[in-house]
XYZ file of C-alpha atoms in Angstrom:
372
model
C 99.301 -50.809 -5.697
C 100.006 -51.334 -1.990
C 97.809 -53.733 -0.043
C 97.782 -51.958 3.273
C 97.731 -53.959 6.509
C 95.151 -52.786 9.035
C 97.773 -52.203 11.727
C 100.066 -50.009 9.645
C 99.619 -46.542 8.206
C 100.134 -45.972 4.499
C 103.373 -44.061 4.853
C 104.838 -46.823 7.080
C 103.998 -49.501 4.474
C 105.559 -47.348 1.747
C 108.604 -46.611 3.882
C 109.225 -50.346 4.388
C 109.072 -50.935 0.638
C 111.460 -48.034 -0.007
C 113.888 -49.396 2.628
C 113.974 -52.724 0.755
C 114.753 -50.883 -2.474
C 117.414 -48.744 -0.780
C 119.081 -51.818 0.737
C 119.567 -53.308 -2.729
C 120.670 -50.035 -4.369
C 124.148 -48.626 -4.633
C 125.138 -45.457 -2.808
C 124.220 -42.173 -4.592
C 121.797 -43.932 -6.971
C 118.720 -41.902 -7.918
C 115.384 -43.028 -6.511
C 112.079 -42.578 -8.406
C 110.356 -39.197 -8.078
C 107.675 -38.664 -5.460
C 105.055 -38.276 -8.190
C 105.976 -41.590 -9.847
C 106.047 -43.388 -6.488
C 102.611 -41.995 -5.594
C 101.197 -43.214 -8.932
C 102.860 -46.623 -8.729
C 101.668 -47.374 -5.190
C 98.280 -45.703 -5.312
C 98.900 -43.155 -2.595
C 98.851 -39.374 -2.420
C 102.062 -37.415 -2.864
C 101.888 -36.191 0.755
C 102.176 -39.801 1.915
C 105.291 -40.282 -0.230
C 106.747 -37.028 1.037
C 106.207 -38.042 4.665
C 108.032 -41.342 4.104
C 110.900 -39.584 2.321
C 111.258 -36.976 5.072
C 111.616 -39.728 7.673
C 114.120 -41.640 5.526
C 116.165 -38.453 5.131
C 116.099 -37.776 8.889
C 117.250 -41.348 9.543
C 120.130 -40.983 7.068
C 118.961 -43.410 4.364
C 118.491 -40.838 1.589
C 119.703 -37.407 0.515
C 117.201 -35.020 -1.087
C 118.629 -32.435 -3.441
C 116.391 -29.605 -4.603
C 115.741 -29.785 -8.332
C 117.716 -33.006 -8.735
C 115.836 -35.690 -6.818
C 116.310 -38.123 -3.957
C 119.454 -40.284 -3.767
C 120.532 -43.295 -1.719
C 122.796 -41.949 1.030
C 126.413 -43.077 0.983
C 127.428 -45.322 3.831
C 129.261 -44.292 6.980
C 126.920 -41.317 7.275
C 126.674 -39.308 10.438
C 123.298 -38.192 11.704
C 122.889 -35.744 14.564
C 119.681 -36.529 16.456
C 117.978 -33.264 17.233
C 115.008 -34.566 19.240
C 113.989 -31.967 21.809
C 116.243 -28.951 21.520
C 118.956 -28.881 24.124
C 121.124 -25.820 23.494
C 123.415 -26.551 26.457
C 124.040 -30.270 26.447
C 126.804 -31.827 28.484
C 128.492 -33.139 25.349
C 128.129 -35.427 22.352
C 128.037 -39.227 22.273
C 128.677 -41.195 19.085
C 126.831 -44.442 18.482
C 128.337 -46.430 15.597
C 126.634 -49.483 14.119
C 126.374 -51.403 10.803
C 123.945 -49.980 8.235
C 122.063 -53.258 8.318
C 118.466 -53.891 9.403
C 118.371 -55.675 12.743
C 115.768 -55.208 15.467
C 118.419 -55.570 18.165
C 120.539 -52.809 16.543
C 117.536 -50.569 16.123
C 116.414 -51.105 19.729
C 119.901 -50.384 21.109
C 120.188 -47.178 19.062
C 116.703 -46.095 20.140
C 117.478 -46.785 23.788
C 120.734 -44.826 23.351
C 118.747 -41.837 22.071
C 116.495 -41.981 25.132
C 119.423 -42.285 27.544
C 121.243 -39.403 25.847
C 118.148 -37.194 26.165
C 117.713 -38.162 29.814
C 121.334 -37.285 30.576
C 121.381 -34.011 28.604
C 123.718 -35.376 25.920
C 123.529 -35.022 22.147
C 123.673 -38.243 20.117
C 125.509 -38.626 16.826
C 124.712 -41.781 14.838
C 127.346 -43.218 12.542
C 126.118 -45.816 10.085
C 128.948 -48.041 8.912
C 129.234 -49.777 5.561
C 130.134 -53.415 5.060
C 133.834 -52.728 4.536
C 134.266 -49.944 7.052
C 137.495 -49.846 9.030
C 136.112 -47.121 11.350
C 138.097 -44.275 9.737
C 134.907 -42.186 9.933
C 134.705 -42.663 13.672
C 138.355 -41.749 14.144
C 137.951 -38.610 11.999
C 134.987 -37.453 14.084
C 136.917 -38.020 17.296
C 139.890 -36.081 15.936
C 137.834 -33.087 14.848
C 135.573 -32.630 17.874
C 136.440 -31.600 21.422
C 132.844 -31.984 22.582
C 132.609 -35.780 22.404
C 132.428 -37.458 25.803
C 131.993 -41.075 24.727
C 131.508 -43.527 21.877
C 129.284 -46.596 21.650
C 129.966 -49.347 19.097
C 127.157 -51.835 18.532
C 127.108 -55.033 16.480
C 130.557 -54.765 14.894
C 132.269 -57.823 13.440
C 135.272 -58.926 15.527
C 137.746 -58.927 12.626
C 137.226 -55.200 12.181
C 138.606 -54.526 15.637
C 142.348 -54.998 15.328
C 144.756 -54.290 18.178
C 146.026 -51.293 16.243
C 142.535 -49.814 15.951
C 141.753 -50.482 19.608
C 145.002 -48.751 20.609
C 144.069 -45.704 18.562
C 140.558 -45.570 20.058
C 142.045 -45.913 23.534
C 144.290 -42.916 22.864
C 141.350 -40.466 22.593
C 140.937 -40.647 26.401
C 137.132 -40.937 26.365
C 135.120 -44.084 27.185
C 134.728 -46.246 24.071
C 132.141 -48.898 24.897
C 131.559 -52.020 22.791
C 128.228 -53.778 23.014
C 129.329 -57.343 22.334
C 132.137 -59.759 23.129
C 135.658 -58.700 22.184
C 139.028 -60.272 22.966
C 141.713 -58.686 25.166
C 139.502 -55.753 26.142
C 141.011 -55.599 29.658
C 144.387 -54.413 28.320
C 142.983 -50.946 27.567
C 142.330 -47.979 29.818
C 139.435 -46.355 27.997
C 137.937 -49.275 26.033
C 135.087 -51.198 27.621
C 132.907 -54.148 26.749
C 129.331 -54.829 27.828
C 127.693 -58.047 26.657
C 125.002 -60.536 27.441
C 126.087 -63.795 29.031
C 126.394 -65.748 25.756
C 127.911 -68.767 27.473
C 124.953 -68.920 29.832
C 122.586 -68.447 26.897
C 124.022 -71.489 25.125
C 123.903 -73.495 28.335
C 120.327 -72.578 29.175
C 119.036 -73.489 25.698
C 120.799 -76.854 25.490
C 120.052 -77.813 29.086
C 116.371 -76.910 28.533
C 116.110 -79.285 25.574
C 117.985 -82.086 27.319
C 115.876 -81.802 30.477
C 112.800 -82.255 28.254
C 114.130 -85.528 26.939
C 115.611 -84.439 23.610
C 118.772 -86.194 22.402
C 118.538 -85.825 18.618
C 119.124 -82.059 18.436
C 120.108 -79.969 15.418
C 122.174 -76.789 15.848
C 121.209 -73.803 13.676
C 124.092 -71.290 13.926
C 122.349 -68.524 11.950
C 124.667 -65.675 12.988
C 128.190 -64.963 11.639
C 131.129 -66.358 13.590
C 132.168 -64.076 16.418
C 133.543 -64.034 19.945
C 129.951 -64.075 21.219
C 129.279 -67.157 19.115
C 132.362 -68.861 20.552
C 131.093 -68.220 24.103
C 127.660 -69.488 23.073
C 129.175 -72.785 21.874
C 131.136 -73.118 25.140
C 127.829 -73.006 27.011
C 126.284 -75.614 24.725
C 129.272 -77.920 25.229
C 129.106 -77.527 29.014
C 125.400 -78.382 29.074
C 126.050 -81.460 26.913
C 128.860 -82.551 29.231
C 126.727 -82.044 32.342
C 124.078 -84.284 30.788
C 126.524 -87.048 29.798
C 126.628 -86.108 26.105
C 129.375 -84.862 23.779
C 129.709 -82.045 21.228
C 129.771 -84.582 18.391
C 126.327 -85.806 19.503
C 124.913 -82.452 18.350
C 123.748 -82.662 14.722
C 125.118 -79.825 12.598
C 125.112 -78.558 9.040
C 128.129 -77.689 6.903
C 126.520 -74.334 6.012
C 127.943 -71.086 7.442
C 126.521 -67.598 7.897
C 128.603 -64.746 6.462
C 128.811 -61.230 7.850
C 125.911 -59.031 6.612
C 123.954 -62.102 5.484
C 120.269 -62.189 6.448
C 120.162 -64.276 9.663
C 116.507 -65.158 9.101
C 117.209 -66.629 5.681
C 120.280 -68.377 7.088
C 118.073 -69.972 9.770
C 115.609 -71.110 7.128
C 118.290 -72.688 4.922
C 120.127 -74.380 7.801
C 116.966 -75.759 9.407
C 115.695 -77.106 6.094
C 119.071 -78.728 5.378
C 119.167 -80.406 8.802
C 115.556 -81.576 8.720
C 115.826 -82.863 5.157
C 118.905 -84.962 5.947
C 118.042 -86.155 9.462
C 114.489 -87.428 9.870
C 115.166 -88.539 13.442
C 115.610 -84.994 14.813
C 113.296 -84.019 17.652
C 114.522 -80.477 18.331
C 116.431 -77.472 16.960
C 118.618 -75.153 18.978
C 118.543 -71.920 16.959
C 121.114 -69.225 17.716
C 118.812 -66.185 17.512
C 115.145 -65.313 17.122
C 115.290 -64.254 13.461
C 116.828 -67.638 12.650
C 113.958 -69.309 14.524
C 111.516 -67.459 12.267
C 113.281 -69.009 9.284
C 113.249 -72.430 10.984
C 109.474 -72.224 11.465
C 109.109 -71.608 7.734
C 111.326 -74.612 6.966
C 109.117 -76.790 9.185
C 105.984 -75.567 7.418
C 107.392 -76.386 3.976
C 108.387 -79.861 5.117
C 104.991 -80.597 6.589
C 106.248 -80.582 10.189
C 104.780 -78.881 13.242
C 106.399 -77.227 16.250
C 106.479 -78.574 18.886
C 104.577 -81.762 17.970
C 107.267 -82.920 15.513
C 110.189 -80.560 16.208
C 110.814 -78.459 19.318
C 112.598 -75.095 18.987
C 114.462 -72.986 21.534
C 116.247 -69.762 20.614
C 117.547 -66.417 21.984
C 116.776 -62.668 21.761
C 113.418 -61.082 21.015
C 111.831 -59.186 18.131
C 109.113 -56.502 18.502
C 107.384 -58.777 21.032
C 106.698 -61.289 18.243
C 107.983 -64.093 20.455
C 104.526 -63.845 22.105
C 102.683 -63.939 18.771
C 104.345 -66.748 16.816
C 102.602 -70.081 16.501
C 103.736 -71.617 18.772
C 105.072 -68.915 21.109
C 108.836 -69.376 21.076
C 110.872 -70.202 24.186
C 113.815 -67.807 24.200
C 116.825 -66.674 26.239
C 116.786 -62.882 26.530
C 119.343 -60.297 27.674
C 117.458 -57.008 28.410
C 118.855 -54.348 26.072
C 117.577 -51.560 28.313
C 119.825 -52.746 31.154
C 122.745 -53.014 28.727
C 122.364 -49.466 27.375
C 121.838 -48.028 30.852
C 125.179 -49.563 31.850
C 126.820 -48.135 28.701
C 125.771 -44.608 29.637
C 126.749 -45.182 33.261
C 130.310 -45.820 32.018
C 130.263 -42.710 29.790
C 128.844 -40.432 32.495
C 131.372 -41.712 35.055
C 134.089 -41.324 32.403
C 135.204 -44.920 32.751
C 135.379 -44.925 36.551
C 133.956 -48.461 36.910
C 135.355 -51.627 38.551
C 135.977 -53.581 35.334
C 136.458 -53.099 31.611
C 134.331 -56.185 30.894
C 130.743 -56.253 32.168
C 128.336 -59.127 31.596
C 124.565 -58.640 31.698
C 122.672 -61.685 32.957
C 120.512 -63.743 30.588
C 117.272 -65.552 31.432
C 115.228 -68.236 29.706
C 111.551 -67.530 29.173
C 109.650 -70.779 28.683
C 106.743 -70.651 26.235
C 105.156 -73.235 23.952
C 107.802 -74.317 21.446
C 109.432 -77.195 23.367
C 107.667 -80.529 23.896
C 108.552 -82.787 26.821
C 109.306 -86.244 25.402
C 110.530 -87.873 28.606
């Protein structure tokens, strides 16, 4: 039976459990009936039905009358109805990995709001782990009403020169949220990203200015162009403070694409702290990894920031203000990023540059101790 948290409704708790089950199930597999789920979790059938309706609207399941509810196949397209707009100015596709990430969810949500504000219809395209974007190309080929495409959180290796050339040929703005190589060689392909180099610099410089020299690096996200820029910033901050890259203490562990970045942060932090008892700080790539690092500290009997300071990047549901301690973090506002994305689409690419960088800022909280 579900133990319901005071802050969450019953159908939300159930929906979260079902999402976990869906994430570990194969496409088209049959889910338990509403009646059996109601009995198992001690809720009424109406609560189960409400959760299933939302999961269907969001593209996670397919409900077939008389047959049951099935896990939706990947690369599914979902047209967001929202408030009815019979005469919209066109359709916008937003494509993103079918992988739970607060940053992805926030960017998609903000895209829905911007589309509504600009009288555009939004089509979501959830991509599977091995997608080569054929689904996106097929939609672009079949529709004359699409005025732009947004691609969020895609792994760099997916984006070959051949694919980028084909996307460029559709003569609509195709906007990537994230760092990509050689984007300036295309007419209709654009990139908007946070300043990852500055993010790396701000984090490392912050720790060094507070006296830390024995610093562990937790690279809890998969390797990417953004990660490369992040490392450049770290190296520059080390150099400016008379230190070298090899002075940074690292683990041999790597994070693979589609791996849970929170669990990766936990494993990496625990590995570093177990092998190096002289560490005073951790530079964690993103906030979910910092969550994992806090768990690693707890299991090792260490406290933040008394024993180990932590600085990270991004935010998560405002939890950066609720963790113990409150985590210092570099943040790139996603609302500014998505506003710029739609500015490019509405202007049909008539902007000064194909590559646009959104500024990043460090918010100091409680997780870094000054040991000067």
